[in-house]
């Protein structure tokens, strides 16, 4: 130990300064290397986390877009189904059938004096829902009634029209009409679903 101290003591001040400087630089270099490596590791980890979050965000946005698209398609299908149900309901719906006829009669000035539902008539793709009705009114009122029935959302045909008991009412005749009002509903177990095939869908009309 004494020899070491003796050797160190024999060095000049400049040499001692150089040795101390070299040692300090070596320590600083080691510290910097360790610190820099740790910082780089943290930066790399942060970058990886950021990239992962960006990827997750991208996936989430993609899933959100797909969800919104599916939701829009579902909403459109439901809307189309609601519109179709107005035209061709899934059930018989006699009350709404009669209510529609009564509303048209009121608007047209026609009296709906009697009605009698009849058994359904199944077809390949749909079922006929007939109802015998008796109405009375003047010629132009009856013509308006038949026209307005054809404008309803639900398909209703007026068939087997029989004009009876005309009575003079001023300058016009009061007429009683017996007819078969036929609505339609979707078949419960259709044998085919091809659109546009003969008998595939009822048509509006008043023979």
Short mmCIF file of C-alpha atoms in Angstrom, two decimals:
data_model
loop_
_atom_site.label_atom_id
_atom_site.label_comp_id
_atom_site.label_asym_id
_atom_site.label_seq_id
_atom_site.Cartn_x
_atom_site.Cartn_y
_atom_site.Cartn_z
CA UNK A 1 0.00 0.00 0.00
CA UNK A 2 2.86 2.29 0.85
CA UNK A 3 4.49 1.53 -2.45
CA UNK A 4 1.25 2.48 -4.25
CA UNK A 5 0.97 5.67 -2.32
CA UNK A 6 4.66 6.34 -2.89
CA UNK A 7 4.26 5.78 -6.64
CA UNK A 8 1.19 8.02 -6.74
CA UNK A 9 2.92 10.67 -4.69
CA UNK A 10 5.83 10.72 -7.09
CA UNK A 11 3.50 11.63 -9.99
CA UNK A 12 3.30 15.18 -11.07
CA UNK A 13 0.17 17.20 -10.48
CA UNK A 14 -0.60 17.14 -14.20
CA UNK A 15 -0.42 13.35 -14.24
CA UNK A 16 -2.66 13.14 -11.21
CA UNK A 17 -5.19 15.42 -12.89
CA UNK A 18 -5.08 13.31 -16.03
CA UNK A 19 -5.61 10.09 -14.05
CA UNK A 20 -8.53 11.57 -12.10
CA UNK A 21 -10.03 12.91 -15.31
CA UNK A 22 -9.71 9.54 -17.03
CA UNK A 23 -11.33 7.78 -14.08
CA UNK A 24 -14.19 10.30 -14.00
CA UNK A 25 -14.68 10.00 -17.73
CA UNK A 26 -14.74 6.20 -17.45
CA UNK A 27 -17.33 6.36 -14.67
CA UNK A 28 -19.35 8.91 -16.66
CA UNK A 29 -19.15 6.73 -19.76
CA UNK A 30 -20.38 3.69 -17.86
CA UNK A 31 -23.19 5.70 -16.25
CA UNK A 32 -24.16 7.26 -19.57
CA UNK A 33 -24.16 3.87 -21.29
CA UNK A 34 -26.37 2.35 -18.61
CA UNK A 35 -28.68 5.38 -18.45
CA UNK A 36 -28.89 5.68 -22.22
CA UNK A 37 -29.70 1.97 -22.55
CA UNK A 38 -32.48 2.26 -19.95
CA UNK A 39 -33.88 5.37 -21.61
CA UNK A 40 -33.82 3.69 -25.00
CA UNK A 41 -35.60 0.68 -23.54
CA UNK A 42 -38.28 2.89 -22.05
CA UNK A 43 -38.65 4.83 -25.28
CA UNK A 44 -38.92 1.59 -27.24
CA UNK A 45 -41.48 0.22 -24.78
CA UNK A 46 -43.48 3.45 -24.98
CA UNK A 47 -43.32 3.32 -28.77
CA UNK A 48 -44.52 -0.27 -28.75
CA UNK A 49 -47.40 0.63 -26.42
CA UNK A 50 -48.32 3.57 -28.62
CA UNK A 51 -48.30 1.40 -31.73
CA UNK A 52 -50.40 -1.21 -29.96
CA UNK A 53 -52.91 1.45 -28.91
CA UNK A 54 -53.00 2.82 -32.45
CA UNK A 55 -53.62 -0.68 -33.81
CA UNK A 56 -56.36 -1.25 -31.24
CA UNK A 57 -57.91 2.12 -32.10
CA UNK A 58 -57.78 1.28 -35.80
CA UNK A 59 -59.43 -2.08 -35.12
CA UNK A 60 -62.04 -0.44 -32.88
CA UNK A 61 -62.87 2.12 -35.58
CA UNK A 62 -63.10 -0.64 -38.16
CA UNK A 63 -65.42 -2.63 -35.90
CA UNK A 64 -67.47 0.50 -35.18
CA UNK A 65 -67.82 1.15 -38.91
CA UNK A 66 -68.90 -2.44 -39.51
CA UNK A 67 -71.33 -2.24 -36.59
CA UNK A 68 -72.86 1.00 -37.85
CA UNK A 69 -73.16 -0.48 -41.33
CA UNK A 70 -74.86 -3.61 -39.98
CA UNK A 71 -77.12 -1.45 -37.81
CA UNK A 72 -78.10 0.67 -40.80
CA UNK A 73 -78.83 -2.43 -42.88
CA UNK A 74 -80.88 -3.88 -40.03
CA UNK A 75 -82.83 -0.63 -39.68
CA UNK A 76 -83.48 -0.55 -43.43
CA UNK A 77 -84.62 -4.19 -43.41
CA UNK A 78 -86.93 -3.51 -40.49
CA UNK A 79 -88.32 -0.46 -42.28
CA UNK A 80 -88.90 -2.49 -45.45
CA UNK A 81 -90.57 -5.19 -43.36
CA UNK A 82 -92.85 -2.62 -41.73
CA UNK A 83 -93.78 -1.26 -45.15
CA UNK A 84 -94.38 -4.78 -46.43
CA UNK A 85 -96.51 -5.59 -43.40
CA UNK A 86 -98.74 -2.64 -44.25
CA UNK A 87 -99.31 -4.08 -47.71
CA UNK A 88 -99.26 -7.77 -46.83
CA UNK A 89 -99.59 -8.36 -43.06
CA UNK A 90 -98.37 -11.52 -41.36
CA UNK A 91 -101.74 -12.02 -39.67
CA UNK A 92 -105.36 -11.70 -40.74
CA UNK A 93 -106.03 -8.46 -38.81
CA UNK A 94 -109.78 -8.34 -39.39
CA UNK A 95 -110.23 -5.34 -37.05
CA UNK A 96 -107.74 -3.18 -38.99
CA UNK A 97 -109.21 -4.47 -42.27
CA UNK A 98 -112.70 -3.37 -41.22
CA UNK A 99 -111.37 -0.12 -39.75
CA UNK A 100 -109.71 0.74 -43.08
CA UNK A 101 -112.96 0.15 -44.96
CA UNK A 102 -114.92 2.19 -42.43
CA UNK A 103 -112.46 5.09 -42.68
CA UNK A 104 -112.72 5.13 -46.47
CA UNK A 105 -116.52 4.95 -46.23
CA UNK A 106 -116.57 7.95 -43.88
CA UNK A 107 -114.33 10.00 -46.18
CA UNK A 108 -116.36 9.03 -49.25
CA UNK A 109 -119.75 9.74 -47.67
CA UNK A 110 -120.75 6.09 -48.04
CA UNK A 111 -122.61 4.14 -45.36
CA UNK A 112 -121.08 0.79 -44.44
CA UNK A 113 -124.25 -0.93 -43.31
CA UNK A 114 -123.15 -4.56 -42.92
CA UNK A 115 -120.07 -6.73 -42.99
CA UNK A 116 -119.37 -10.41 -42.55
CA UNK A 117 -115.87 -11.96 -42.46
CA UNK A 118 -115.53 -15.17 -44.46
CA UNK A 119 -113.00 -18.02 -44.20
CA UNK A 120 -109.51 -17.43 -45.50
CA UNK A 121 -108.59 -18.83 -48.89
CA UNK A 122 -104.97 -20.06 -48.93
CA UNK A 123 -102.87 -19.53 -52.04
CA UNK A 124 -99.30 -20.56 -52.79
CA UNK A 125 -97.62 -17.41 -51.49
CA UNK A 126 -100.40 -15.64 -49.61
CA UNK A 127 -103.89 -16.10 -48.24
CA UNK A 128 -107.04 -14.26 -49.26
CA UNK A 129 -108.95 -12.63 -46.42
CA UNK A 130 -112.48 -12.04 -47.74
CA UNK A 131 -115.20 -9.99 -46.09
CA UNK A 132 -118.70 -9.54 -47.47
CA UNK A 133 -119.83 -5.94 -47.17
CA UNK A 134 -122.93 -3.88 -47.85
CA UNK A 135 -122.59 -0.19 -48.58
CA UNK A 136 -124.99 2.48 -49.73
CA UNK A 137 -124.56 5.90 -51.24
CA UNK A 138 -124.82 7.89 -54.42
CA UNK A 139 -123.01 7.02 -57.62
CA UNK A 140 -120.17 9.50 -57.18
CA UNK A 141 -119.79 8.55 -53.50
CA UNK A 142 -119.53 4.87 -54.37
CA UNK A 143 -117.04 5.63 -57.15
CA UNK A 144 -114.95 7.61 -54.66
CA UNK A 145 -115.15 4.73 -52.16
CA UNK A 146 -113.86 2.20 -54.69
CA UNK A 147 -111.06 4.57 -55.74
CA UNK A 148 -109.98 5.32 -52.17
CA UNK A 149 -109.89 1.62 -51.29
CA UNK A 150 -107.39 1.18 -54.11
CA UNK A 151 -105.16 3.86 -52.54
CA UNK A 152 -104.83 2.14 -49.16
CA UNK A 153 -101.45 0.80 -48.05
CA UNK A 154 -102.91 -2.64 -47.51
CA UNK A 155 -103.97 -4.42 -50.68
CA UNK A 156 -107.76 -4.66 -50.72
CA UNK A 157 -109.71 -5.70 -53.80
CA UNK A 158 -113.45 -5.17 -54.25
CA UNK A 159 -114.96 -8.14 -56.10
CA UNK A 160 -118.34 -9.64 -56.97
CA UNK A 161 -120.04 -6.24 -56.97
CA UNK A 162 -123.83 -6.39 -57.02
CA UNK A 163 -125.91 -3.19 -57.31
CA UNK A 164 -129.40 -3.43 -55.83
CA UNK A 165 -132.32 -1.36 -54.63
CA UNK A 166 -131.73 1.96 -56.45
CA UNK A 167 -133.86 4.76 -55.01
CA UNK A 168 -134.44 8.24 -56.36
CA UNK A 169 -132.89 10.89 -54.11
CA UNK A 170 -133.43 14.32 -55.65
CA UNK A 171 -131.50 14.49 -58.89
CA UNK A 172 -129.51 11.33 -58.08
CA UNK A 173 -130.08 7.74 -57.07
CA UNK A 174 -129.28 6.21 -53.71
CA UNK A 175 -127.83 2.77 -54.37
CA UNK A 176 -127.06 -0.24 -52.22
CA UNK A 177 -124.06 -2.33 -53.16
CA UNK A 178 -123.22 -5.83 -51.98
CA UNK A 179 -119.61 -6.81 -52.66
CA UNK A 180 -116.75 -8.97 -51.52
CA UNK A 181 -113.85 -6.97 -50.11
CA UNK A 182 -110.73 -9.12 -50.21
CA UNK A 183 -107.58 -8.32 -48.31
CA UNK A 184 -104.46 -10.48 -48.21
CA UNK A 185 -101.93 -11.73 -45.71
CA UNK A 186 -98.59 -13.47 -46.02
CA UNK A 187 -98.73 -17.24 -46.22
CA UNK A 188 -97.56 -19.00 -43.07
CA UNK A 189 -95.70 -21.72 -44.99
CA UNK A 190 -95.20 -20.61 -48.59
CA UNK A 191 -94.07 -23.39 -50.90
CA UNK A 192 -91.78 -20.99 -52.77
CA UNK A 193 -90.43 -17.54 -52.28
CA UNK A 194 -89.49 -16.48 -55.77
CA UNK A 195 -90.69 -12.95 -56.46
CA UNK A 196 -92.56 -12.18 -59.61
CA UNK A 197 -93.80 -15.71 -60.24
CA UNK A 198 -97.47 -16.16 -61.20
CA UNK A 199 -99.59 -16.00 -58.09
CA UNK A 200 -96.59 -14.78 -56.16
CA UNK A 201 -98.17 -11.58 -54.94
CA UNK A 202 -101.71 -10.21 -54.94
CA UNK A 203 -102.48 -7.17 -57.03
CA UNK A 204 -104.69 -4.22 -56.30
CA UNK A 205 -107.75 -3.88 -58.41
CA UNK A 206 -111.51 -3.62 -58.56
CA UNK A 207 -112.99 -5.84 -61.24
#
